[in-house]
GROMACS .gro file of C-alpha atoms in nm:
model
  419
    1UNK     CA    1   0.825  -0.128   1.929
    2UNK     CA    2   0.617   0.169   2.055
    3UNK     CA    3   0.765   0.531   1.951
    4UNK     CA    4   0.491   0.662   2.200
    5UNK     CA    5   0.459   0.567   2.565
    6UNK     CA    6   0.076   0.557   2.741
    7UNK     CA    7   0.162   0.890   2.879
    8UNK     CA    8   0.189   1.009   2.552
    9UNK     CA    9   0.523   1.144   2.600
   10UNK     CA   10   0.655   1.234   2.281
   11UNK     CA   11   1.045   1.076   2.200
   12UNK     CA   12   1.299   1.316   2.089
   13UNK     CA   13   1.493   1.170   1.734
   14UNK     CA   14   1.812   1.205   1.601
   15UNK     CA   15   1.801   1.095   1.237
   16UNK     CA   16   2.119   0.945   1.082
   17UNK     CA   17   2.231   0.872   0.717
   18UNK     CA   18   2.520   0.742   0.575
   19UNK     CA   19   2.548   0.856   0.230
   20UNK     CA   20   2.737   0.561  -0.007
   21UNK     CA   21   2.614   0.727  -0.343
   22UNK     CA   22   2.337   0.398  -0.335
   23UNK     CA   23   2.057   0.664  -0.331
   24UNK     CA   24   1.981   1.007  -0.271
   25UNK     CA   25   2.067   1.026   0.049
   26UNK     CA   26   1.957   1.320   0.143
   27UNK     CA   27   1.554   1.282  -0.022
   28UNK     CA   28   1.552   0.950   0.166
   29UNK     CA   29   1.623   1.158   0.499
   30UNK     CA   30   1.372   1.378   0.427
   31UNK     CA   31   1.132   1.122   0.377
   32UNK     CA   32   1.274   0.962   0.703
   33UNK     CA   33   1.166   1.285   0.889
   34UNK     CA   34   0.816   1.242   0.758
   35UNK     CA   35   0.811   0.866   0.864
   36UNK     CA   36   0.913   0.942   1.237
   37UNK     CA   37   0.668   1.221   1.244
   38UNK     CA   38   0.366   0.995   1.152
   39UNK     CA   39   0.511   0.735   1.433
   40UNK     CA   40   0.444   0.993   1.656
   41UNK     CA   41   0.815   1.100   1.740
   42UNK     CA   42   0.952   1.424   1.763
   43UNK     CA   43   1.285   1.450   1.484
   44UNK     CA   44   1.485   1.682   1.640
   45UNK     CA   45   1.810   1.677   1.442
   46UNK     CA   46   2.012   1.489   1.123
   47UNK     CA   47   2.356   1.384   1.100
   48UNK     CA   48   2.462   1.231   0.749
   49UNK     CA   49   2.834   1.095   0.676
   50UNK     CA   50   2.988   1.050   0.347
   51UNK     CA   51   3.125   0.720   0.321
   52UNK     CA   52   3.271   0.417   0.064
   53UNK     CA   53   3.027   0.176   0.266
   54UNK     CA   54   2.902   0.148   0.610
   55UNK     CA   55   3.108   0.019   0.921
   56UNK     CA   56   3.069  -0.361   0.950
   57UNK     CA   57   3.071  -0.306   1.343
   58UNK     CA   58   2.896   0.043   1.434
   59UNK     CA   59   2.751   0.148   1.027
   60UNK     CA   60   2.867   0.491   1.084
   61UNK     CA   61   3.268   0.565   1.131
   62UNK     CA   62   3.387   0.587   1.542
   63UNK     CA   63   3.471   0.964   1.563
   64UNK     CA   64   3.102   1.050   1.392
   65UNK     CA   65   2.982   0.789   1.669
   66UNK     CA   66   3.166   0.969   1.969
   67UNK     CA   67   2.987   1.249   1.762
   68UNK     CA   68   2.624   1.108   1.795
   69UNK     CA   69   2.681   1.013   2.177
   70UNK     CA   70   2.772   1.416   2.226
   71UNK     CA   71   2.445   1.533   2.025
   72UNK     CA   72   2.260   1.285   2.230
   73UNK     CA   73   2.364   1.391   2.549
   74UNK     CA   74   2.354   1.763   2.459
   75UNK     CA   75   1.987   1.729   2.339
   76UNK     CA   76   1.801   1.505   2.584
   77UNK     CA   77   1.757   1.242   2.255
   78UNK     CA   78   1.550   0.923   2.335
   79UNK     CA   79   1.557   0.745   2.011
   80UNK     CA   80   1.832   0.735   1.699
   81UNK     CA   81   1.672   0.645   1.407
   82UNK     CA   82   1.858   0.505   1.126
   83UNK     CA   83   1.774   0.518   0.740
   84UNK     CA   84   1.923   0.213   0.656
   85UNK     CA   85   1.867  -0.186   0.782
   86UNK     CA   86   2.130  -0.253   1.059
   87UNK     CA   87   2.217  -0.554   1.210
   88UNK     CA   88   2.199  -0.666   1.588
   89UNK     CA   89   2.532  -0.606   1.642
   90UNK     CA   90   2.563  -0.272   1.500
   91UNK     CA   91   2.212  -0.196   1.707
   92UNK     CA   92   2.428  -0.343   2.003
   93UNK     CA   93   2.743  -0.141   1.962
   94UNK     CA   94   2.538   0.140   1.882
   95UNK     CA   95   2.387   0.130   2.186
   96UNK     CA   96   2.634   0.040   2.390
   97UNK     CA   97   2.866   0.379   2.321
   98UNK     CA   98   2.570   0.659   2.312
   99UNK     CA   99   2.341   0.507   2.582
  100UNK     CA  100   1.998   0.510   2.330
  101UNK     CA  101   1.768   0.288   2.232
  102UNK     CA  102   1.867   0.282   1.862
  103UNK     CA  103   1.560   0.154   1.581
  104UNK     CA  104   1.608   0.137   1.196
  105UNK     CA  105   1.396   0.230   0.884
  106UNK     CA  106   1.255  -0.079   0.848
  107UNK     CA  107   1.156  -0.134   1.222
  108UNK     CA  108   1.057   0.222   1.204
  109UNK     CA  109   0.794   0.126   0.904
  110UNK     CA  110   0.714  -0.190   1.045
  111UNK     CA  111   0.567   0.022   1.363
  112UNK     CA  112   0.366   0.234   1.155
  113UNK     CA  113   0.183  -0.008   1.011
  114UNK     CA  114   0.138  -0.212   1.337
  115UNK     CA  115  -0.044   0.167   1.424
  116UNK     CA  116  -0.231   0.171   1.131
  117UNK     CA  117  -0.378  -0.153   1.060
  118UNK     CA  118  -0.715  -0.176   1.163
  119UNK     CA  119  -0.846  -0.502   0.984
  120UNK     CA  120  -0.799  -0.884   1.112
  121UNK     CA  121  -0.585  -0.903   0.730
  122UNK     CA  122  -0.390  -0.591   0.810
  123UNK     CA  123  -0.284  -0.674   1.156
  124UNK     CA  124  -0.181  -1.031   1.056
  125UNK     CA  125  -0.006  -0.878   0.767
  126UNK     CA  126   0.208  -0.698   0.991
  127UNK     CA  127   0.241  -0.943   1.269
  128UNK     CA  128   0.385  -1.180   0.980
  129UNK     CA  129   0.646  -0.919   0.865
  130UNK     CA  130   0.775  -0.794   1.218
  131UNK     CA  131   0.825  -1.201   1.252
  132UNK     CA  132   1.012  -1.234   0.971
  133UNK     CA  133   1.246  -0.935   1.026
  134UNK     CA  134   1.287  -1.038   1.413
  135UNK     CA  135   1.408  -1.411   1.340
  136UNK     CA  136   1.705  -1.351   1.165
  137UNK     CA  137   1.820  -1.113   1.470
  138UNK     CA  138   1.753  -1.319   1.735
  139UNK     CA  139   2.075  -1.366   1.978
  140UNK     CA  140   2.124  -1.540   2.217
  141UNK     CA  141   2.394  -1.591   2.540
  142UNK     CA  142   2.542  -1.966   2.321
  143UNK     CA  143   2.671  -2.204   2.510
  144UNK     CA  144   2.538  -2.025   2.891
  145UNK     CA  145   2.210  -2.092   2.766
  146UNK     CA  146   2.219  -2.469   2.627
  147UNK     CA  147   2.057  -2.741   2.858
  148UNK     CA  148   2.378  -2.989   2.768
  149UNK     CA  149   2.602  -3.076   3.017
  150UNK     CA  150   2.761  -3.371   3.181
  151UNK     CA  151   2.627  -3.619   3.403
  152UNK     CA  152   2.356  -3.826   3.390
  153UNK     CA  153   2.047  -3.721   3.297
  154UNK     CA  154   2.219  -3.429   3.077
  155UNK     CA  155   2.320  -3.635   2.753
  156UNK     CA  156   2.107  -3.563   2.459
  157UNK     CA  157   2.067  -3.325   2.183
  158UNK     CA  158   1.955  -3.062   2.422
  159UNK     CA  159   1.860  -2.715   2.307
  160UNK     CA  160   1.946  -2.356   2.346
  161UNK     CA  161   1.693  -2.091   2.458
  162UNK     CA  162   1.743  -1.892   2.129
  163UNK     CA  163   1.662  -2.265   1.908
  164UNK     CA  164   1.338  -2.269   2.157
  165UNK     CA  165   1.264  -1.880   2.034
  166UNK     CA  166   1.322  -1.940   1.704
  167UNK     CA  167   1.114  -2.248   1.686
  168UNK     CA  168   0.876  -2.071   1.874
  169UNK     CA  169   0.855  -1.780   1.596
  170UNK     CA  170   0.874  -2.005   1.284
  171UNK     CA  171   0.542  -2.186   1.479
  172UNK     CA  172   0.348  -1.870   1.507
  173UNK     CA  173   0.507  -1.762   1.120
  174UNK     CA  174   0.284  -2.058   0.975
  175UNK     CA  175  -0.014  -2.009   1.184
  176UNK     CA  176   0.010  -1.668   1.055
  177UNK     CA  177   0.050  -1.758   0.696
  178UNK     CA  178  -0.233  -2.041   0.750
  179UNK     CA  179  -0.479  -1.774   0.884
  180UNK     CA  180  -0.336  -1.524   0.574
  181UNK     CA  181  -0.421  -1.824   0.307
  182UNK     CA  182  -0.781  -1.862   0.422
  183UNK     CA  183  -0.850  -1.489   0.358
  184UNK     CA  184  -0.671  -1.519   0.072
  185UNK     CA  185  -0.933  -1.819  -0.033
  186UNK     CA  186  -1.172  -1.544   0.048
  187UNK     CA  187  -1.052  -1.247  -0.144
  188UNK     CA  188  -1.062  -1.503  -0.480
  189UNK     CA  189  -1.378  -1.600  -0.400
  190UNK     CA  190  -1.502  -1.252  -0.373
  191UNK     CA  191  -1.300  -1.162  -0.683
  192UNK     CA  192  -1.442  -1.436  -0.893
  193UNK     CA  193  -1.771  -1.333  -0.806
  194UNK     CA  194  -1.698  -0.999  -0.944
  195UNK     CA  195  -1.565  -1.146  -1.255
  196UNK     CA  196  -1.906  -1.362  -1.305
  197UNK     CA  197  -2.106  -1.066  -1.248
  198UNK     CA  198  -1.931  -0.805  -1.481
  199UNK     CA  199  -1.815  -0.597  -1.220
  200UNK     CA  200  -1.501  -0.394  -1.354
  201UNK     CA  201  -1.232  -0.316  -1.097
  202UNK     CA  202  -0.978   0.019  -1.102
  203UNK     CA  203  -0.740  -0.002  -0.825
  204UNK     CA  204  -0.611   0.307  -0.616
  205UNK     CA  205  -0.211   0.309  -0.630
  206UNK     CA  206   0.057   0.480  -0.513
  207UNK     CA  207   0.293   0.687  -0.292
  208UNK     CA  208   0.168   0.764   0.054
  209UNK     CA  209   0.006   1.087   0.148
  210UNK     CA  210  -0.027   1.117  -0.236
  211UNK     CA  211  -0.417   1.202  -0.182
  212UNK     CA  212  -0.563   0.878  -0.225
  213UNK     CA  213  -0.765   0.845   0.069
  214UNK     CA  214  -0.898   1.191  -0.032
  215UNK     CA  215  -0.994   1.115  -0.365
  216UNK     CA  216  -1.175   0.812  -0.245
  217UNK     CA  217  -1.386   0.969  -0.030
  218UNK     CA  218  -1.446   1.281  -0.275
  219UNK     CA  219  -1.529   1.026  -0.535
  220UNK     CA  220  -1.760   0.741  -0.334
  221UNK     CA  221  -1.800   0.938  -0.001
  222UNK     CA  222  -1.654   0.645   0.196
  223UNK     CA  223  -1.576   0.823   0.479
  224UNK     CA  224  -1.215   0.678   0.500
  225UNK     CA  225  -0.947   0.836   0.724
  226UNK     CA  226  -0.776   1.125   0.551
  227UNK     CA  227  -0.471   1.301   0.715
  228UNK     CA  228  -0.182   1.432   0.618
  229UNK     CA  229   0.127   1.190   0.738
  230UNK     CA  230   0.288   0.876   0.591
  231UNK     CA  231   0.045   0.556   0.615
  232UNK     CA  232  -0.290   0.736   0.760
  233UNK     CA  233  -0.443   0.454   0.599
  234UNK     CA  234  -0.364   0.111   0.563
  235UNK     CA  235  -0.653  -0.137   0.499
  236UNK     CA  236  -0.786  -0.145   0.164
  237UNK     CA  237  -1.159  -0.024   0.112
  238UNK     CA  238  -1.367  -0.086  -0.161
  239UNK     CA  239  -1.643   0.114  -0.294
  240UNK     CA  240  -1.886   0.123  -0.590
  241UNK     CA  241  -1.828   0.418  -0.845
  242UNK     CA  242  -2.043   0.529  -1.105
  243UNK     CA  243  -1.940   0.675  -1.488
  244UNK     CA  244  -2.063   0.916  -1.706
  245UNK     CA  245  -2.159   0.670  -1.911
  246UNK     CA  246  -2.343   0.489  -1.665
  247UNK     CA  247  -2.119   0.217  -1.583
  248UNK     CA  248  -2.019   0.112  -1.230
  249UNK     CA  249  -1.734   0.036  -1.147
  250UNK     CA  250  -1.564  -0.087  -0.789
  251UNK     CA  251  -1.296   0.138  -0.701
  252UNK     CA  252  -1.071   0.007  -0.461
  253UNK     CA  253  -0.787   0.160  -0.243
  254UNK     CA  254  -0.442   0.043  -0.187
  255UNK     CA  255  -0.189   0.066   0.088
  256UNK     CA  256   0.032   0.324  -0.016
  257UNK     CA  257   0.446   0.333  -0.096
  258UNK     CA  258   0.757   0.476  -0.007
  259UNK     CA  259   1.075   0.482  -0.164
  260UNK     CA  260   1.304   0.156  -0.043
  261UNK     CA  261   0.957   0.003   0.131
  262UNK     CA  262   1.105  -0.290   0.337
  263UNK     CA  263   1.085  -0.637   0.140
  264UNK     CA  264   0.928  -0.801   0.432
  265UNK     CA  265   0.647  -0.564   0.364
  266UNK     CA  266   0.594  -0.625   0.020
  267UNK     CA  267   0.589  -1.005   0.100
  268UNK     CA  268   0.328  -0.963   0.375
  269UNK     CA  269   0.102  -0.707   0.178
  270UNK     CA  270   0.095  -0.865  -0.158
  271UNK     CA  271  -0.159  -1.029  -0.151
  272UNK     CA  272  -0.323  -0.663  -0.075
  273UNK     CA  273  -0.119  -0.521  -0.417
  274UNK     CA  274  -0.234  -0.782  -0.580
  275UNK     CA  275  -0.522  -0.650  -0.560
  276UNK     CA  276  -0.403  -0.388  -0.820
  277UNK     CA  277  -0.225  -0.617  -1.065
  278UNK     CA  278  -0.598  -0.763  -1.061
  279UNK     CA  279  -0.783  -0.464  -1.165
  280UNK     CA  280  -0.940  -0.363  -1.533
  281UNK     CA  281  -0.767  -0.002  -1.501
  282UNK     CA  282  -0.528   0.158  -1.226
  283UNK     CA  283  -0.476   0.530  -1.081
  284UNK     CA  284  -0.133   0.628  -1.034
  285UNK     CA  285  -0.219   0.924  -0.793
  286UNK     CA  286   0.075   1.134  -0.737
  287UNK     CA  287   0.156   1.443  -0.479
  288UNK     CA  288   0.183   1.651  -0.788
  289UNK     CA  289   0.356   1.956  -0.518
  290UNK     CA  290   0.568   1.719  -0.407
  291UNK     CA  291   0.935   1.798  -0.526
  292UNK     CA  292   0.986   1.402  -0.515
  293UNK     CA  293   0.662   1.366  -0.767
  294UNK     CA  294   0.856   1.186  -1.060
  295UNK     CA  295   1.039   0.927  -0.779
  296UNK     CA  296   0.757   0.886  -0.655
  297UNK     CA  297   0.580   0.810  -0.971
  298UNK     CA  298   0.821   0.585  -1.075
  299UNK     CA  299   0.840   0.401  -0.740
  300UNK     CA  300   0.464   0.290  -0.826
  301UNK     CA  301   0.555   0.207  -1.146
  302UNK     CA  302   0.854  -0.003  -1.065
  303UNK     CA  303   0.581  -0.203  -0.809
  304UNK     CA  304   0.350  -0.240  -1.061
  305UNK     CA  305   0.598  -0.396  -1.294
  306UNK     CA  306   0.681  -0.645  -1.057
  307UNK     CA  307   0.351  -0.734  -0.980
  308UNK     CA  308   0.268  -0.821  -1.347
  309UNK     CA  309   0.060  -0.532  -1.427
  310UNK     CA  310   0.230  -0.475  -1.771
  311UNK     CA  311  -0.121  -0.509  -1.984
  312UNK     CA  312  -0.335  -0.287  -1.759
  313UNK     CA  313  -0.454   0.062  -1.856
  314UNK     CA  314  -0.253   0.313  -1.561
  315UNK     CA  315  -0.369   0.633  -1.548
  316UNK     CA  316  -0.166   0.867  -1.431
  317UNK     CA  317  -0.325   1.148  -1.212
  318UNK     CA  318  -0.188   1.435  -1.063
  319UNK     CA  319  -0.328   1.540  -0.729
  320UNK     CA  320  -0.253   1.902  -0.537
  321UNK     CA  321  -0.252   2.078  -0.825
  322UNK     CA  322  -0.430   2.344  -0.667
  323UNK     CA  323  -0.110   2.419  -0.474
  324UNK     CA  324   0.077   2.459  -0.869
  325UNK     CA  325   0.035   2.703  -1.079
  326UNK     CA  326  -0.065   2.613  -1.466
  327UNK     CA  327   0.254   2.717  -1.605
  328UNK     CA  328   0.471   2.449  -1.400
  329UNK     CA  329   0.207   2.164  -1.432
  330UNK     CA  330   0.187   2.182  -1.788
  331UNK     CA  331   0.566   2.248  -1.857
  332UNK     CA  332   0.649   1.937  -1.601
  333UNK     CA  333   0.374   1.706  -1.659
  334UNK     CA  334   0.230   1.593  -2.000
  335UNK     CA  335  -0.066   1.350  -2.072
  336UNK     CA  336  -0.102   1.342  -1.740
  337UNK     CA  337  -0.458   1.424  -1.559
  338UNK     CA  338  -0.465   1.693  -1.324
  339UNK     CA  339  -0.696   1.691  -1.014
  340UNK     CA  340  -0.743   1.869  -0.686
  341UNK     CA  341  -0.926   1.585  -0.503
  342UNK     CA  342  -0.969   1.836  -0.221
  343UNK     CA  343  -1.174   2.100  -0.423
  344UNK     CA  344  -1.284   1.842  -0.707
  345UNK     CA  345  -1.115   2.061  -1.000
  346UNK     CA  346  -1.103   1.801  -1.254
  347UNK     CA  347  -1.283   1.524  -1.151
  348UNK     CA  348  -1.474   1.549  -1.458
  349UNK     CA  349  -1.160   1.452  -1.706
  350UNK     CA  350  -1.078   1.191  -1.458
  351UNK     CA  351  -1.397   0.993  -1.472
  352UNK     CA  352  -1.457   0.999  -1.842
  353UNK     CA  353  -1.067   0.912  -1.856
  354UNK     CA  354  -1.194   0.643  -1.685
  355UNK     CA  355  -1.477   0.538  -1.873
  356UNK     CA  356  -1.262   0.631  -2.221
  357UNK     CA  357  -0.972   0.396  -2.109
  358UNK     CA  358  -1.166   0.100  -1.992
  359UNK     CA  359  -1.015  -0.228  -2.139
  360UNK     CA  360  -1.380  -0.337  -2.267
  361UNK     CA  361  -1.610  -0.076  -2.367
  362UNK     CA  362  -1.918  -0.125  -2.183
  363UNK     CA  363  -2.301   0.047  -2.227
  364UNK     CA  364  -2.612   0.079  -2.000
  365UNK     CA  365  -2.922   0.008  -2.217
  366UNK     CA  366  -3.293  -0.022  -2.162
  367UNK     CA  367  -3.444  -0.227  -2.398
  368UNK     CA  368  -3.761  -0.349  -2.485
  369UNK     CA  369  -3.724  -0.741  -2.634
  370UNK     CA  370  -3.987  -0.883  -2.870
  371UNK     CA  371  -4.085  -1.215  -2.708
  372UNK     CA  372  -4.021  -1.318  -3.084
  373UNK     CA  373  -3.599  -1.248  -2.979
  374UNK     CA  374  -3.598  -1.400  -2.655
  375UNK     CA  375  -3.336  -1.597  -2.680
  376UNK     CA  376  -3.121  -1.228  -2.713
  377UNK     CA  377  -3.246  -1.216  -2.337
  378UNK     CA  378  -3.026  -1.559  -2.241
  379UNK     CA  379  -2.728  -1.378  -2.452
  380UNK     CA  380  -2.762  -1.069  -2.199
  381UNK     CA  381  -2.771  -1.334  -1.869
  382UNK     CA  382  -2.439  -1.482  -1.996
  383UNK     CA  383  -2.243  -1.216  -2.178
  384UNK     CA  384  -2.359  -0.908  -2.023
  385UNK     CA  385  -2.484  -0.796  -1.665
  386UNK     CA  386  -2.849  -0.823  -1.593
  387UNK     CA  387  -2.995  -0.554  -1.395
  388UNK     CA  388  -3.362  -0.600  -1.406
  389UNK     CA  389  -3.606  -0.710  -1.611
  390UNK     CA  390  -3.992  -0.750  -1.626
  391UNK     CA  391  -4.204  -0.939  -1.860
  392UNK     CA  392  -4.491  -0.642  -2.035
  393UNK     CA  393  -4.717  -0.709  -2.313
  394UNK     CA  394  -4.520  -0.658  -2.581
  395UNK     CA  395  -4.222  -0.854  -2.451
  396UNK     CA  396  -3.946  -0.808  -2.216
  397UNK     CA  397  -3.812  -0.474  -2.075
  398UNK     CA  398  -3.477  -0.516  -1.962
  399UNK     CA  399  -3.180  -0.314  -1.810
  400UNK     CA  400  -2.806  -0.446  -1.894
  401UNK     CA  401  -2.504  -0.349  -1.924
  402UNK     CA  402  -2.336  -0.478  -2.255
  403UNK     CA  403  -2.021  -0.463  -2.467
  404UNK     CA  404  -2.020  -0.271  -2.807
  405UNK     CA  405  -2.000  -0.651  -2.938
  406UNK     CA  406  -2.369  -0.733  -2.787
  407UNK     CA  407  -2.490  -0.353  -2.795
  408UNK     CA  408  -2.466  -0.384  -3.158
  409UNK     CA  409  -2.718  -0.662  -3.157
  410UNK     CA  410  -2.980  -0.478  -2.944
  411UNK     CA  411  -2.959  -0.091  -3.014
  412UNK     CA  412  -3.238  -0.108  -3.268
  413UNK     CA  413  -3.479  -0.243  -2.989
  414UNK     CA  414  -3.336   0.028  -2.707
  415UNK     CA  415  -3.579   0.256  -2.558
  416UNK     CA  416  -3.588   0.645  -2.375
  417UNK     CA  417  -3.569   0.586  -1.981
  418UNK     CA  418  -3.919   0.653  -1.927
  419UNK     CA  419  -4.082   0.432  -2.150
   0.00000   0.00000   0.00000
């Protein structure tokens, strides 16, 4: 599903919402404006009904559908987007009375991520999830479409054209998941060679267009794409950062949320969140601006539960706060660490939060190691990380990085960078 045609003609939206008292209606529109906008749609107009629950047949009730058809017709509208999942028949019916192609949040998500996904994990992470929401709403014409018949030469179990679909999709499902699992095998590998080597992690979470991208690149200059709509990025990057203390850590990104993110989504990209629940410390970056900033902090922090990341240091940092003034951040937000990753006001604070929350404290030291306490030097090659080291004449000068556990055991032969 393309929201934009080769021509680049833009499509002209009407947003609906029907509000059961579920959610907040009316911040999930909002949002749902945002989303459209970053598919590359034009959201012309809203229309939200009140109701118990949502028509089984056409989700919203018939005189707010002869309603829609009017607006439609009035306006010259290509697309209705709904903020809810519908089914194929309500799509159908839908359809059927206002003469529009009609799409849904999820397939509406689903499309920009198919935009944004640049790597070979990305696009089969989508491809996967746009598989798994199409199955179930496959239809087909029944019995007008089965091979079975009578006569001879027509006996047999036969099969409809939607079974051959369906097979079809489950087939290219597990290729997909096949192809997933061996990059999978990959990202462990590459992880477990962190782990050997000492390197610590600190994951990149949360909402979209929270600034994370931005932060990144202030941070590691990675050069990643930084724009302000939903999703600009969607591939992970990972890049080396260094602390005050010295320390390096690898500071990776994460694709980032909205509020009721399809489950199909969260299924396909875990193994990309993971990625967080993995890490030695995590940034909840939050749109500190936003009106939405506590939903959307607690969106991240609902994920993170879920993805067992109970026992990690989070960090929670507001971005934007450039667009605040002090008096509001400090009255709204407490222990919280306030950044403007766009003119680096308080970068500082956040990297020695960093290096003061880390879950094992590690050092930097340059030491020179009496040949008499070599066997110190095999403690530093399996405990700690070995940067470099050269044999002199009165024994080995070494660079590590240690714990306070094994610093304690060398400080007394550390020497002045220089020496």
């Amino acid at each position: 599903m393309e929201l934009k045609s080769n021509e680049e003609v833009t499509a002209k939206a009407l947003l609906v919402s029907v509000d059961t008292g579920e959610y907040d209606a009316a911040a999930s529109l909002d949002e749902l404006f945002e989303l459209v906008k970053s598919a590359g749609a034009e959201p012309v107009l809203s229309v939200t009904q009140n109701l118990p629950k949502v028509e089984k047949g056409t989700f919203v009730g018939s005189g707010k559908l002869v309603e829609i058809s009017e607006i439609c017709s009035a306006q010259g509208i290509d697309l209705l987007v709904f903020d809810s999942e519908l089914s194929p028949t309500q799509i159908k019916n839908i359809e059927a009375e206002t003469d529009v192609r009609v799409i849904d949040r999820t397939t509406l998500i689903l499309d920009i991520f198919a935009q944004r996904a640049r790597s070979k994990e990305g696009k089969l992470q989508v491809e996967l999830a746009q598989l798994k929401y199409m199955l179930p709403r496959l239809t087909g014409k029944g019995i007008a479409m089965s091979r079975l018949g009578g006569g001879i030469g027509t006996r047999g179990p036969g099969e409809t054209k939607l079974e051959t679909d369906k097979r079809h999709i489950r087939r290219k499902m597990e290729t997909l998941k096949e192809d997933l699992a061996d990059i999978e095998k990959h990202r462990q590998m590459l992880r477990k060679r962190r782990e050997k080597d000492g390197v610590i992690t600190c994951a990149i979470v949360g909402y979209t267009n929270a600034g994370k991208s931005t932060l990144m690149n202030y941070l590691t200059d990675a050069g990643v794409l930084a724009q302000d709509k939903l999703f600009a990025t969607l591939d992970p990057t990972s890049r080396a950062l260094r602390l005050p203390s010295g320390v390096t850590v690898m500071l990776i990104d994460t694709v980032g949320l909205v509020r009721r993110l399809p489950h199909h989504l969260v299924e396909a990209f875990r193994s990309t969140l993971e990625e967080a629940a993995q890490s030695d410390i995590i940034l909840n970056v939050c749109d500190a601006s936003s009106e939405e900033a506590r939903t959307h902090m607690q969106v991240t922090e609902d994920l993170l539960e879920s993805l067992g990341c109970g026992d990690t240091p989070v960090l929670t940092v507001l971005n934007k706060c450039d667009l605040l003034n002090e008096s509001t951040i400090t009255q709204d937000f407490k222990a919280c660490i306030r950044i403007s990753a766009k003119t680096g006001s308080g970068i500082d604070e956040l990297l020695q939060a960093i290096d003061d929350n880390l879950p094992v404290r590690l050092k930097k030291v340059k030491i020179l190691l009496p040949f008499a306490q070599a066997g110190l030097a095999a403690e530093i090659r399996t405990k700690g990380t070995l940067i470099c080291e050269e044999y002199a004449a009165d024994g080995l000068k070494i660079d590590a990085i240690v714990d306070e556990q094994l610093y304690a055991k060398l400080c007394e032969f550390e020497v002045q960078e220089g020496q």
